[in-house]
XYZ file of C-alpha atoms in Angstrom:
766
model
C -5.652 -77.380 -4.669
C -3.766 -74.108 -4.942
C -3.819 -73.605 -1.170
C -2.553 -77.152 -0.666
C 0.340 -76.544 -3.054
C 1.289 -73.338 -1.217
C 1.319 -75.186 2.112
C 3.585 -77.900 0.692
C 5.985 -75.330 -0.771
C 6.060 -73.383 2.502
C 6.777 -76.529 4.527
C 9.536 -77.475 2.111
C 11.085 -74.005 2.334
C 11.081 -74.124 6.126
C 12.589 -77.627 6.096
C 15.362 -76.462 3.768
C 16.001 -73.443 5.997
C 16.257 -75.650 9.066
C 18.548 -78.109 7.327
C 20.846 -75.548 5.755
C 21.132 -73.020 8.611
C 23.168 -74.323 11.523
C 22.715 -72.792 14.978
C 25.944 -74.232 16.447
C 28.413 -73.641 13.613
C 30.503 -70.994 15.401
C 30.486 -72.557 18.870
C 33.822 -73.285 20.528
C 34.976 -76.793 21.298
C 33.601 -76.772 24.848
C 30.633 -74.475 24.230
C 27.076 -75.759 24.569
C 24.065 -73.808 23.318
C 21.398 -73.113 25.944
C 17.928 -73.907 24.583
C 15.809 -73.193 27.649
C 14.564 -74.776 30.876
C 13.528 -78.418 30.711
C 11.597 -78.157 33.946
C 11.438 -76.363 37.283
C 10.101 -78.949 39.707
C 9.210 -78.480 43.363
C 9.473 -81.539 45.630
C 7.161 -80.450 48.440
C 7.142 -83.068 51.194
C 4.402 -82.250 53.673
C 4.597 -78.495 53.018
C 3.851 -75.992 50.286
C 6.331 -73.384 49.143
C 4.995 -69.828 49.375
C 3.775 -68.479 45.993
C 5.825 -65.299 46.349
C 8.971 -67.367 46.945
C 8.203 -69.358 43.783
C 7.998 -66.112 41.831
C 11.427 -65.086 43.145
C 12.872 -68.478 42.152
C 11.362 -68.187 38.673
C 13.012 -64.784 38.311
C 16.361 -66.284 39.363
C 16.315 -68.880 36.561
C 14.648 -66.650 33.986
C 17.456 -66.524 31.422
C 16.104 -66.095 27.923
C 17.397 -68.469 25.246
C 17.846 -67.273 21.683
C 14.467 -66.193 20.268
C 12.400 -67.245 23.310
C 8.767 -68.015 22.710
C 7.831 -68.240 26.372
C 10.806 -67.434 28.536
C 12.543 -69.322 30.038
C 10.995 -72.592 28.877
C 10.588 -72.581 25.112
C 12.550 -71.371 22.138
C 11.052 -70.746 18.715
C 11.797 -73.569 16.242
C 13.709 -71.164 14.016
C 15.912 -68.721 15.967
C 16.496 -66.452 12.968
C 19.002 -64.147 14.691
C 21.158 -67.107 15.733
C 20.974 -68.634 12.255
C 22.165 -65.364 10.727
C 25.001 -65.153 13.268
C 26.209 -68.670 12.441
C 25.816 -68.609 8.662
C 26.827 -65.073 7.613
C 30.286 -63.637 8.151
C 30.587 -60.606 10.388
C 32.483 -58.746 7.639
C 29.968 -59.557 4.899
C 28.987 -56.734 2.550
C 25.790 -55.787 0.792
C 22.507 -57.406 1.755
C 24.170 -60.132 3.867
C 26.086 -57.482 5.786
C 22.885 -55.556 6.409
C 21.186 -58.734 7.677
C 24.077 -59.468 10.036
C 24.229 -55.923 11.385
C 20.513 -55.634 12.119
C 19.414 -59.169 13.023
C 22.370 -61.322 14.111
C 22.168 -62.615 17.704
C 25.083 -64.175 19.552
C 24.409 -67.623 21.020
C 23.279 -67.908 24.633
C 25.617 -70.521 26.135
C 25.213 -72.836 29.097
C 28.331 -71.347 30.654
C 26.819 -67.874 30.371
C 23.638 -69.062 32.089
C 25.852 -70.593 34.794
C 23.283 -72.946 36.384
C 25.343 -73.345 39.569
C 25.033 -69.611 40.170
C 21.273 -69.920 39.597
C 21.093 -72.708 42.188
C 23.091 -70.596 44.652
C 20.594 -67.778 44.105
C 17.692 -70.160 44.768
C 19.315 -71.390 47.990
C 19.790 -67.796 49.137
C 16.133 -67.052 48.401
C 15.104 -70.115 50.389
C 17.239 -69.134 53.389
C 16.029 -65.528 53.321
C 12.461 -66.799 53.472
C 12.930 -69.235 56.347
C 13.393 -72.467 54.364
C 16.776 -73.187 55.964
C 16.680 -76.965 55.449
C 15.473 -76.728 51.838
C 17.812 -76.828 48.856
C 18.009 -76.791 45.066
C 19.945 -78.682 42.404
C 20.249 -78.686 38.632
C 21.015 -81.024 35.755
C 22.105 -80.322 32.189
C 19.951 -82.278 29.713
C 21.745 -82.748 26.354
C 19.709 -82.932 23.168
C 20.342 -85.213 20.194
C 22.901 -82.639 19.090
C 25.459 -82.666 21.938
C 26.185 -78.983 21.271
C 22.687 -78.134 22.533
C 21.197 -78.637 25.989
C 18.413 -77.640 28.350
C 18.659 -77.183 32.106
C 16.362 -78.748 34.677
C 16.037 -77.370 38.194
C 14.780 -79.277 41.231
C 13.845 -77.589 44.505
C 13.523 -79.821 47.585
C 11.179 -78.091 50.041
C 11.069 -78.729 53.786
C 8.943 -76.863 56.372
C 10.091 -73.290 56.992
C 11.309 -71.893 60.295
C 8.812 -69.761 62.192
C 9.159 -66.898 64.633
C 9.000 -67.894 68.293
C 9.130 -65.515 71.238
C 9.601 -61.825 70.454
C 11.327 -59.502 72.913
C 11.368 -55.740 72.499
C 13.963 -53.066 73.242
C 12.533 -52.215 76.650
C 13.756 -48.636 76.247
C 12.307 -46.043 78.614
C 12.761 -42.934 76.473
C 9.766 -41.774 74.316
C 11.410 -42.881 71.056
C 12.026 -46.500 72.054
C 8.675 -46.761 73.790
C 7.107 -45.753 70.463
C 9.260 -48.313 68.610
C 8.207 -51.102 70.999
C 4.535 -50.164 70.692
C 4.698 -50.243 66.889
C 6.557 -53.562 66.874
C 3.915 -55.155 69.125
C 1.142 -53.999 66.756
C 2.889 -55.154 63.578
C 0.987 -58.012 61.935
C 4.137 -59.838 60.786
C 6.276 -59.765 63.925
C 4.136 -62.350 65.707
C 4.788 -65.797 67.125
C 4.095 -68.407 64.418
C 4.841 -66.197 61.408
C 7.190 -67.634 58.792
C 10.681 -66.195 59.136
C 11.349 -63.847 56.217
C 14.253 -61.456 55.911
C 12.353 -59.104 53.600
C 9.436 -58.941 56.030
C 11.745 -58.160 58.933
C 13.285 -55.371 56.857
C 9.790 -54.090 56.021
C 8.956 -53.962 59.750
C 11.952 -51.698 60.367
C 10.956 -49.454 57.460
C 7.337 -49.221 58.649
C 8.464 -48.291 62.151
C 10.921 -45.729 60.791
C 8.313 -44.102 58.552
C 5.926 -43.786 61.468
C 8.384 -42.211 63.915
C 9.734 -39.839 61.236
C 6.159 -38.681 60.712
C 5.916 -37.991 64.438
C 8.825 -35.623 64.806
C 11.910 -37.875 64.730
C 13.174 -36.556 61.392
C 16.723 -37.963 61.587
C 15.778 -41.519 62.572
C 16.884 -44.312 60.171
C 15.967 -48.050 59.819
C 19.482 -49.187 60.706
C 19.008 -47.792 64.206
C 16.808 -50.850 64.911
C 18.506 -54.266 64.895
C 17.418 -57.881 65.358
C 19.050 -60.599 67.436
C 17.968 -64.105 66.377
C 18.270 -67.399 68.262
C 17.697 -70.527 66.139
C 19.458 -72.961 68.515
C 17.085 -73.026 71.468
C 14.197 -74.761 69.616
C 14.380 -76.682 66.346
C 12.590 -74.965 63.487
C 11.861 -71.866 65.589
C 13.718 -68.549 65.654
C 13.323 -66.414 68.761
C 13.651 -62.706 68.029
C 14.750 -59.706 70.030
C 14.687 -56.069 68.947
C 17.590 -53.946 70.113
C 18.567 -50.365 69.491
C 21.799 -49.695 67.680
C 24.685 -48.565 69.832
C 25.530 -45.634 67.565
C 22.207 -43.751 67.392
C 23.136 -40.034 67.198
C 21.517 -37.522 69.518
C 19.610 -35.775 66.720
C 17.901 -39.100 65.842
C 16.592 -39.350 69.415
C 15.228 -35.804 69.365
C 11.675 -34.897 68.395
C 11.409 -31.842 66.102
C 8.802 -29.198 65.384
C 8.486 -27.012 62.314
C 9.944 -23.538 62.695
C 10.068 -20.947 59.901
C 8.766 -21.760 56.402
C 10.116 -19.578 53.601
C 8.848 -20.032 50.025
C 10.624 -18.356 47.137
C 9.249 -18.142 43.605
C 11.018 -16.776 40.504
C 9.967 -16.352 36.902
C 11.087 -18.711 34.140
C 14.134 -16.479 33.451
C 15.224 -16.639 37.102
C 15.627 -12.851 37.610
C 13.610 -10.138 39.308
C 13.273 -7.915 42.361
C 12.318 -9.651 45.640
C 9.030 -8.736 47.283
C 8.387 -10.296 50.701
C 4.849 -11.137 51.780
C 3.895 -12.589 55.151
C 1.101 -15.186 55.000
C -0.440 -17.403 57.675
C 1.458 -20.445 56.337
C 4.818 -19.090 55.209
C 6.958 -16.135 54.326
C 6.526 -15.747 50.574
C 9.291 -14.102 48.543
C 8.241 -13.258 44.978
C 10.860 -12.076 42.503
C 8.780 -9.579 40.555
C 7.548 -9.499 37.906
C 6.114 -12.983 38.486
C 2.646 -14.104 37.376
C 1.319 -15.999 40.384
C -1.269 -15.125 43.007
C -0.165 -14.809 46.599
C -2.290 -17.698 47.913
C -1.177 -20.408 45.430
C 2.046 -21.579 47.084
C 0.843 -21.142 50.716
C -2.289 -23.180 49.973
C -0.099 -26.050 48.729
C 2.047 -26.157 51.876
C 1.058 -29.007 54.193
C 3.489 -28.235 57.053
C 2.552 -25.738 59.787
C 4.834 -23.640 61.952
C 4.895 -24.754 65.583
C 3.485 -28.205 64.862
C 5.229 -31.550 65.121
C 7.364 -32.091 62.042
C 6.139 -34.779 59.631
C 8.165 -36.082 56.711
C 5.058 -36.800 54.674
C 4.138 -33.118 54.853
C 7.204 -32.430 52.684
C 6.203 -35.111 50.187
C 2.627 -33.851 50.056
C 3.780 -30.256 49.598
C 6.109 -31.279 46.766
C 3.318 -33.277 45.093
C 0.756 -30.474 45.473
C 3.063 -27.896 43.892
C 4.140 -30.236 41.099
C 0.559 -31.194 40.220
C -0.260 -27.565 39.479
C 1.819 -27.990 36.325
C 3.140 -24.416 36.358
C 6.616 -24.947 37.813
C 9.713 -26.202 36.026
C 11.456 -26.749 39.379
C 10.293 -27.375 42.953
C 12.971 -27.913 45.620
C 12.419 -28.256 49.374
C 15.277 -28.059 51.861
C 15.143 -28.963 55.575
C 17.570 -27.153 57.902
C 18.077 -27.975 61.604
C 18.664 -25.131 64.046
C 21.021 -25.253 66.994
C 18.359 -23.963 69.388
C 15.539 -25.972 70.974
C 12.087 -25.236 72.330
C 11.445 -24.840 76.083
C 10.183 -28.457 75.989
C 13.515 -29.656 74.624
C 12.287 -30.264 71.064
C 14.445 -29.424 68.058
C 13.575 -26.843 65.404
C 13.550 -27.359 61.634
C 13.303 -24.619 59.024
C 11.783 -25.288 55.607
C 13.016 -23.538 52.462
C 10.763 -24.039 49.413
C 12.159 -22.859 46.082
C 9.976 -22.735 42.954
C 10.629 -21.585 39.415
C 7.750 -20.931 37.046
C 7.719 -22.726 33.724
C 7.166 -20.925 30.425
C 3.408 -20.283 30.347
C 2.562 -20.926 26.699
C 2.808 -24.261 25.004
C 2.029 -24.975 21.351
C 1.654 -28.553 20.154
C 1.415 -30.218 16.790
C 0.559 -33.866 16.869
C 0.065 -36.496 14.218
C -1.457 -39.710 15.439
C -3.308 -42.842 14.593
C -6.893 -43.031 15.768
C -8.604 -46.236 16.849
C -12.199 -45.958 18.047
C -14.545 -48.375 19.745
C -16.654 -48.456 16.566
C -13.693 -49.955 14.640
C -12.797 -46.772 12.800
C -9.088 -46.363 12.350
C -6.969 -43.847 10.498
C -4.535 -40.932 10.703
C -5.277 -37.699 12.463
C -3.724 -34.346 13.210
C -4.172 -32.002 16.161
C -2.909 -28.468 16.648
C -3.198 -26.951 20.080
C -2.194 -23.946 22.129
C -2.439 -23.778 25.914
C -1.600 -21.387 28.721
C -0.575 -23.225 31.900
C -1.226 -20.333 34.273
C -3.960 -18.205 32.758
C -4.993 -16.209 35.857
C -1.941 -16.807 38.044
C -3.318 -19.712 40.094
C -2.610 -22.705 37.858
C -5.648 -22.264 35.615
C -5.220 -23.846 32.194
C -6.739 -22.402 29.051
C -6.413 -24.402 25.851
C -7.688 -24.426 22.293
C -7.342 -27.536 20.122
C -8.174 -27.979 16.459
C -8.290 -31.557 15.241
C -9.071 -33.579 12.172
C -9.279 -37.311 11.475
C -9.584 -39.347 8.335
C -10.875 -42.819 9.087
C -11.938 -46.092 7.608
C -13.660 -49.045 9.165
C -12.098 -52.454 9.762
C -13.640 -55.822 10.420
C -16.201 -56.001 7.593
C -17.121 -59.503 6.540
C -19.846 -61.442 4.795
C -22.821 -59.268 3.865
C -21.186 -56.277 5.550
C -18.265 -55.657 3.248
C -20.278 -52.761 1.927
C -20.038 -51.205 5.367
C -16.349 -50.433 4.870
C -16.183 -46.795 3.861
C -14.009 -43.803 4.500
C -15.051 -40.787 6.533
C -13.654 -37.648 8.037
C -14.248 -35.630 11.165
C -12.876 -32.318 12.337
C -13.621 -29.912 15.120
C -12.453 -27.363 17.647
C -12.487 -27.516 21.433
C -11.599 -24.930 24.045
C -11.202 -25.631 27.761
C -10.769 -23.580 30.891
C -9.563 -25.705 33.827
C -9.205 -24.665 37.463
C -7.001 -26.826 39.765
C -9.614 -26.747 42.526
C -13.278 -27.561 42.984
C -15.586 -24.612 42.431
C -18.302 -26.710 43.997
C -20.330 -27.195 47.195
C -18.434 -28.456 50.225
C -20.438 -31.700 50.434
C -18.151 -33.337 47.842
C -15.327 -33.560 50.420
C -12.361 -34.128 48.063
C -9.002 -35.348 49.353
C -6.413 -32.603 49.677
C -3.724 -35.118 48.770
C -4.663 -34.738 45.111
C -5.316 -31.896 42.728
C -9.017 -31.655 41.988
C -10.339 -29.928 38.894
C -13.200 -27.805 37.686
C -13.452 -27.764 33.898
C -15.485 -25.737 31.428
C -15.430 -26.825 27.804
C -16.927 -25.589 24.550
C -16.636 -27.649 21.377
C -17.894 -27.904 17.807
C -17.603 -31.030 15.696
C -18.453 -31.977 12.129
C -18.721 -35.643 11.121
C -19.062 -36.786 7.537
C -19.981 -40.329 6.532
C -19.769 -40.365 2.715
C -22.768 -41.998 1.150
C -24.821 -41.537 4.305
C -24.965 -38.272 6.213
C -23.220 -35.199 7.514
C -23.817 -34.275 11.156
C -22.702 -31.417 13.385
C -22.494 -31.227 17.150
C -22.110 -28.248 19.469
C -21.491 -28.820 23.152
C -20.894 -26.903 26.375
C -20.085 -28.641 29.664
C -19.085 -27.875 33.239
C -17.356 -30.716 35.085
C -16.007 -31.442 38.551
C -13.286 -34.069 38.943
C -11.973 -35.108 42.338
C -10.353 -37.944 44.305
C -11.717 -39.430 47.496
C -8.530 -41.456 48.001
C -5.701 -42.933 45.945
C -7.947 -45.620 44.450
C -11.212 -43.790 43.830
C -11.949 -40.878 41.528
C -15.195 -39.106 40.712
C -16.327 -37.058 37.727
C -19.582 -35.119 38.002
C -20.927 -33.079 35.118
C -23.759 -31.037 36.662
C -24.489 -29.346 33.360
C -23.848 -30.348 29.775
C -25.803 -29.054 26.820
C -25.292 -30.675 23.436
C -26.943 -29.786 20.157
C -26.957 -32.444 17.435
C -28.066 -31.563 13.942
C -28.263 -33.718 10.846
C -27.016 -31.330 8.155
C -27.566 -33.538 5.129
C -28.333 -37.117 4.169
C -28.107 -39.188 1.016
C -31.068 -40.766 -0.741
C -30.182 -44.254 0.469
C -29.883 -43.042 4.064
C -33.180 -41.194 3.643
C -34.752 -44.455 2.491
C -33.293 -46.291 5.452
C -34.769 -43.728 7.860
C -38.178 -43.905 6.170
C -38.203 -47.652 6.712
C -37.237 -47.363 10.357
C -39.018 -44.821 12.529
C -36.774 -45.541 15.514
C -33.666 -44.739 13.485
C -35.264 -41.536 12.174
C -36.054 -40.422 15.718
C -32.545 -41.182 16.986
C -30.988 -39.090 14.180
C -33.344 -36.120 14.464
C -31.945 -32.732 15.399
C -32.143 -32.300 19.145
C -30.827 -30.620 22.272
C -29.449 -32.904 25.011
C -29.411 -31.185 28.440
C -27.483 -33.768 30.438
C -26.222 -34.516 33.940
C -23.665 -37.301 34.307
C -21.672 -38.941 37.099
C -18.771 -41.395 36.702
C -16.994 -43.339 39.434
C -13.656 -45.098 38.888
C -11.967 -47.580 41.220
C -8.472 -48.656 40.207
C -6.319 -50.784 42.516
C -3.889 -53.661 42.845
C -5.780 -56.011 45.150
C -2.829 -58.436 45.420
C 0.670 -58.382 44.016
C -0.684 -60.317 41.022
C -4.214 -59.008 40.663
C -5.403 -55.628 39.425
C -9.026 -54.551 39.251
C -10.617 -51.539 37.590
C -14.273 -50.599 37.872
C -15.842 -47.744 35.922
C -19.512 -46.977 36.416
C -21.574 -44.057 35.170
C -25.145 -42.838 35.339
C -26.659 -39.995 33.354
C -29.964 -38.354 32.732
C -31.075 -35.890 30.100
C -34.027 -33.538 29.930
C -35.691 -34.389 33.233
C -35.051 -31.045 34.925
C -35.903 -29.160 31.744
C -39.100 -31.177 31.315
C -40.107 -30.447 34.888
C -39.536 -26.711 34.436
C -41.460 -26.673 31.156
C -44.359 -28.553 32.783
C -44.289 -26.118 35.692
C -44.979 -23.325 33.238
C -47.796 -25.256 31.589
C -46.051 -26.727 28.523
C -47.841 -29.696 26.963
C -46.840 -32.325 24.394
C -43.345 -32.254 22.922
C -41.321 -29.622 24.741
C -38.787 -27.531 22.823
C -35.721 -25.430 23.486
C -35.177 -22.605 20.982
C -37.649 -24.260 18.667
C -35.941 -27.681 18.783
C -37.102 -30.664 20.864
C -34.800 -31.795 23.656
C -34.042 -35.415 24.567
C -35.271 -37.044 27.732
C -33.709 -40.312 28.865
C -31.807 -42.087 31.631
C -28.738 -44.260 31.099
C -26.411 -46.332 33.240
C -23.424 -48.514 32.470
C -20.675 -50.304 34.346
C -17.508 -52.147 33.454
C -15.212 -54.327 35.564
C -11.758 -55.297 34.282
C -9.750 -57.831 36.268
C -6.175 -58.622 35.252
C -4.112 -61.399 36.824
C -0.394 -61.686 36.208
C 0.600 -65.265 35.488
C 4.010 -66.840 34.945
C 6.632 -64.417 33.666
C 5.064 -61.486 31.823
C 1.945 -63.345 30.722
C -1.444 -62.268 32.026
C -5.133 -63.094 31.920
C -7.403 -60.068 31.437
C -11.176 -60.304 31.770
C -13.943 -57.771 31.347
C -17.650 -57.649 32.183
C -19.824 -54.820 30.812
C -23.486 -54.033 31.457
C -25.402 -51.038 30.110
C -29.024 -49.946 30.065
C -30.819 -46.867 28.735
C -34.411 -45.724 28.375
C -36.006 -42.803 26.550
C -39.334 -41.473 27.779
C -41.406 -38.343 28.168
C -40.195 -35.898 25.559
C -38.398 -38.604 23.514
C -39.429 -41.840 21.900
C -35.828 -42.864 21.179
C -32.432 -42.146 22.700
C -30.060 -40.072 20.527
C -28.066 -42.284 18.183
C -24.732 -41.521 19.863
C -26.166 -42.548 23.246
C -27.327 -46.007 22.135
C -25.327 -49.213 22.621
C -23.786 -51.434 19.963
C -21.462 -54.430 19.862
C -18.915 -55.888 17.494
C -15.687 -54.337 16.335
C -12.107 -54.084 17.503
C -12.893 -53.456 21.202
C -15.958 -55.644 21.567
C -16.987 -59.044 20.165
C -14.116 -59.180 17.712
C -15.407 -62.058 15.588
C -18.021 -59.674 14.153
C -17.856 -56.286 12.485
C -19.156 -53.264 14.355
C -22.961 -52.959 14.474
C -23.530 -56.302 12.758
C -25.079 -57.892 15.847
C -28.482 -57.443 17.422
C -30.605 -56.245 18.753
C -31.366 -59.731 20.076
C -31.875 -62.233 17.277
C -32.752 -59.542 14.730
C -30.895 -59.786 11.436
C -31.575 -57.284 8.642
C -32.342 -58.195 5.067
C -29.040 -59.371 3.586
C -29.864 -57.620 0.297
C -29.687 -54.229 2.018
C -26.050 -53.934 3.026
C -26.338 -50.571 4.822
C -29.057 -51.532 7.273
C -26.547 -52.054 10.063
C -27.179 -48.458 11.142
C -30.255 -49.658 13.019
C -28.349 -52.404 14.846
C -28.231 -50.478 18.101
C -30.027 -51.098 21.361
C -30.909 -49.895 24.843
C -29.509 -52.860 26.794
C -26.016 -54.285 26.443
C -24.180 -57.216 27.977
C -20.624 -58.186 27.124
C -18.015 -60.518 28.611
C -14.425 -60.907 27.415
C -11.376 -62.935 28.391
C -7.923 -62.499 26.885
C -4.705 -64.395 27.597
C -1.705 -62.163 26.841
C 1.818 -63.499 26.444
C 5.215 -62.335 25.165
C 6.551 -63.502 21.816
C 9.715 -61.630 20.920
C 10.868 -58.182 21.986
C 8.072 -55.679 21.448
C 5.839 -58.341 19.930
C 3.142 -59.804 22.165
C 0.458 -62.355 21.444
C -3.086 -62.940 22.629
C -5.802 -65.565 22.563
C -9.270 -64.264 23.339
C -12.891 -65.264 23.869
C -15.708 -62.709 23.527
C -19.439 -62.921 24.119
C -22.144 -60.281 24.034
C -25.090 -58.640 22.367
C -27.514 -55.731 22.569
C -31.279 -55.784 23.033
C -34.270 -53.460 23.054
C -36.214 -52.876 26.262
C -39.354 -52.289 24.217
C -40.610 -54.149 21.170
C -39.919 -52.673 17.720
C -41.952 -54.094 14.840
C -39.235 -53.106 12.374
C -36.660 -55.176 14.281
C -38.353 -58.499 15.140
C -36.564 -60.533 17.805
C -34.850 -57.449 19.198
C -36.654 -57.222 22.541
C -34.880 -58.518 25.658
C -36.411 -61.783 26.902
C -34.572 -63.688 29.603
C -35.594 -67.096 28.237
C -33.649 -66.315 25.044
C -30.753 -64.454 26.705
C -28.001 -67.068 26.454
C -29.128 -68.285 23.028
C -28.882 -64.707 21.738
C -25.334 -64.136 22.987
C -22.889 -63.848 20.101
C -19.718 -65.798 20.848
C -16.355 -65.578 19.139
C -12.750 -66.448 19.740
C -9.533 -65.531 17.995
C -5.864 -64.684 18.137
C -4.070 -61.373 18.204
C -0.664 -59.848 17.613
C 0.457 -56.675 19.398
C 3.424 -54.417 18.789
C 3.735 -53.046 22.313
C 6.200 -50.212 22.915
C 4.268 -49.177 26.084
C 3.878 -45.619 24.787
C 2.273 -47.006 21.625
C 0.435 -50.279 21.097
C -0.555 -51.357 17.584
C -2.914 -54.316 17.636
C -4.087 -56.797 15.007
C -6.857 -59.246 15.936
C -8.302 -62.076 13.885
C -11.705 -62.999 15.263
C -13.360 -66.359 14.581
C -17.104 -66.556 15.040
C -18.479 -69.486 17.031
C -22.138 -68.616 17.443
C -24.308 -65.928 15.828
C -27.473 -64.890 17.687
C -29.576 -64.803 14.521
C -30.848 -67.472 12.138
C -28.064 -68.286 9.691
C -29.783 -71.227 8.090
C -27.370 -73.608 9.773
C -28.200 -75.741 12.794
C -25.997 -76.427 15.802
C -24.199 -74.054 18.159
C -21.501 -73.302 15.574
C -23.922 -71.786 13.108
C -21.791 -69.531 10.929
C -22.435 -70.295 7.224
C -18.757 -71.082 6.567
C -15.349 -70.711 8.179
C -14.490 -67.887 5.799
C -17.598 -65.935 6.771
C -16.787 -66.536 10.439
C -13.603 -64.466 10.188
C -13.204 -60.768 10.977
C -9.912 -58.888 11.016
C -9.387 -55.734 13.063
C -6.466 -53.330 13.183
C -6.491 -51.035 16.201
C -4.389 -48.889 18.500
C -4.209 -49.730 22.206
C -5.516 -52.699 24.142
C -9.254 -53.479 23.968
C -9.592 -53.261 27.766
């Protein structure tokens, strides 16, 4: 009854607010408030308008009304900013004045939207894309209050004009012969293609980029022109390429690279010049300057005596900038009056670099949000040297600490909400090159890294345990191309040690041998490889794939066996883990209307301990639930399989981990107001065991039970998205639990209240 009374009072308050707060009070006599788009309708008679053209038209009419919910169509029922503007005086003092200053929003008027201008823009878009006989119109749709109106737009679509015959310049000089050859090969400039002004412009740019990368440095797109004939045949435009009549002589000349001079100064800009001749450039160092002689020459992509390429300048600039040691990189191109015996021009390159200050000290306070639903404040203090040995090597030391608590507890797992802390130190030495065998074949277009790291970490879970971790790793990171990156860790040695445990955690481990094994002190000698593919596959679709495989202890076990070791093998008196693990994740994001998007994820992981280990280390096992997983359930409250621990023992969720994981997610993301975004999501997933565990009945993976044992949840989310920082709140609603809840049917949660889980996190879940 109390909840019902609150709902009635809230509805009454909103009704009073709506009745008492006018949104048109300050409008002029002829002013009409714009409340959004009634409809944007395409009348497509025998043809379909290109999807990209529709996007351009949507952008043309995308004028946001006051407090838009889904621009440009809907406005929130209560445009608070507009209400404040209309019902509080601009000169008000006190609280009302503060409200007006910070929240008042001037009305968006029909005359400001100017629908006729929008229609003119649509008609221009249609013409530029070949729809010459198509047109658009609009109508103003008044509401019950004549001071308010929506706008409807109608687009009448007829078949577009296509390209007919294409004639080329017919020039006999090398430049125009190259232009004609490129135009013939271009996939757009073909008979039957839809006429499109932007595409024709893109053809000119593509041709220009190519010839400039083949010596014609001073060539420009405007030196190629089009002549169009739309009279000869109805609906067809015959094209002819012609060269501009004012092409300067230097644009017709092919150039080669002459002298390359690179100058480097210290961060204070002073010093004594020292000239060094290298095979790639003349290097002038203003001593004292802390940089090795080969660093700048190795980053130069141009070569003296070779055909001049514009992209060699861009690649040189990028290579020098990626080193991270320069505060300024400037490249100048200078043409000489002389020519080569073959009649080619000469271009000198002047590369000027200034070193940045080498040391950097940082102090950072942040909010931490982890995949296990821990969230809380943290602090990090770091010091780094950007140029440790004079070749862009980075040496850094970071000390960090986090205080965290867990979100998302519900039902029997409220006892799982507890505070914890973690602190540690990490040092890294990073080389901006691969100190690795040549078979990796990295792309020279990108900076590739070799990293050595040493870290120590202490984790404390009050009421449970205190654990330390020491780790040393050597890693290679390189790019094969702009879309693919690789990370190979040929050696990583981690030592985990359980320093202390409480009586209740001791009891939990006694009752679960698998958990005891996974928490035992151990060395983890590991090799790991990760591949990442990240690319826009269309102008609307983006796909990211991350896959990794790792193994631990196999080489060590082989060496130990070679020397006759039997049974459990040890390193420095401590057993080492032996397992294999693989996991992959695909995230596909499709941009929808406006700034809304549909993001989907599919995750699959599998691991297996063998030989020297009966269980994988606890940190290597899989789990589900939490702020970045199946959000209708708290972290580690699902699985494995249909297993569900005794509800009287509220801390047993520590053994809800597995060696096989499947998860699928879909999330519709949409704008609400300003930085505020919304989401509706659907999650499904679980973990399983590859081998049977008597202590966790129902946990083994069996395909006949796979879909029945998938936990499913939905929910809504609110995001405060400032791009640099995203704070996320998700309310998950359970639909199906994989275990026996005592309730029949697919929706088997005991009650709606127990089906809820709230998560507060930082960043998007995927």
